[in-house]
């Protein structure tokens, strides 16, 4: 049984297309409501988080301290 050159070319092209599609799509998956990273997660851009206070409610604490200081000034008069 002989395999023709056109059959070899077609199967080679189909293989190349399949490999190209797999490489372009990546492997990100959603399992149990959890999104798992693709194979390229190490190449992703780093997210920037601005430097700030470690205490998450710093503005609220500052506002409460200011109100407390104002109340002490009023009571001291």
C-alpha positions as a printed Julia matrix, in Angstrom:
77×3 Matrix{Float64}:
   0.0    0.0    0.0
   1.43   3.34  -1.06
   0.67   6.68   0.54
   0.46   9.53  -1.91
   2.4   12.73  -1.43
  -0.83  14.76  -1.28
  -2.04  12.67   1.66
   1.26  13.26   3.45
   1.03  17.0    2.76
  -2.56  17.2    4.0
  -1.8   15.34   7.21
   1.32  17.46   7.77
  -0.67  20.67   7.26
  -3.43  19.44   9.57
  -0.84  18.63  12.23
   0.75  22.07  11.89
  -2.64  23.78  12.2
  -3.49  21.71  15.29
  -0.17  22.55  16.96
  -0.61  26.23  16.08
  -4.09  26.31  17.6
  -2.95  24.62  20.78
  -0.01  27.01  21.15
  -2.18  30.08  20.52
  -5.02  29.2   22.84
  -3.11  28.32  26.02
  -4.41  26.1   28.77
  -6.47  28.31  31.07
  -9.27  26.3   32.57
 -12.18  26.74  34.95
 -12.48  23.88  37.43
 -14.89  24.01  40.34
 -15.43  27.75  40.0
 -11.7   28.38  40.24
  -9.86  29.84  37.25
  -6.51  28.15  36.89
  -3.67  29.9   35.04
  -2.62  29.26  31.5
   0.81  27.99  30.59
   1.9   31.58  30.04
   1.16  32.95  33.53
   4.85  33.59  34.17
   4.97  35.9   31.14
   1.97  38.01  32.2
   2.41  41.66  33.12
   2.99  42.41  36.77
   0.11  44.25  38.39
   1.04  47.47  40.14
  -0.37  48.25  43.54
   0.31  51.77  44.78
   2.18  51.99  48.04
  -0.09  52.84  50.92
  -0.87  52.21  54.56
  -0.86  48.68  55.85
  -3.96  49.54  57.88
  -6.84  49.35  55.4
  -9.1   51.82  57.23
  -6.52  54.56  57.73
  -8.74  57.35  56.35
 -11.58  56.36  58.64
  -9.25  56.21  61.64
  -7.85  59.66  60.77
 -11.38  61.09  60.49
 -12.38  59.61  63.87
  -9.23  61.01  65.47
  -9.97  64.45  64.05
 -13.54  64.36  65.38
 -12.28  63.26  68.8
  -9.73  66.12  68.85
 -12.44  68.64  67.92
 -14.69  67.34  70.7
 -11.88  67.66  73.24
 -11.3   71.28  72.15
 -15.0   72.09  72.58
 -15.14  70.51  76.02
 -11.96  72.28  77.14
 -13.41  75.78  76.53
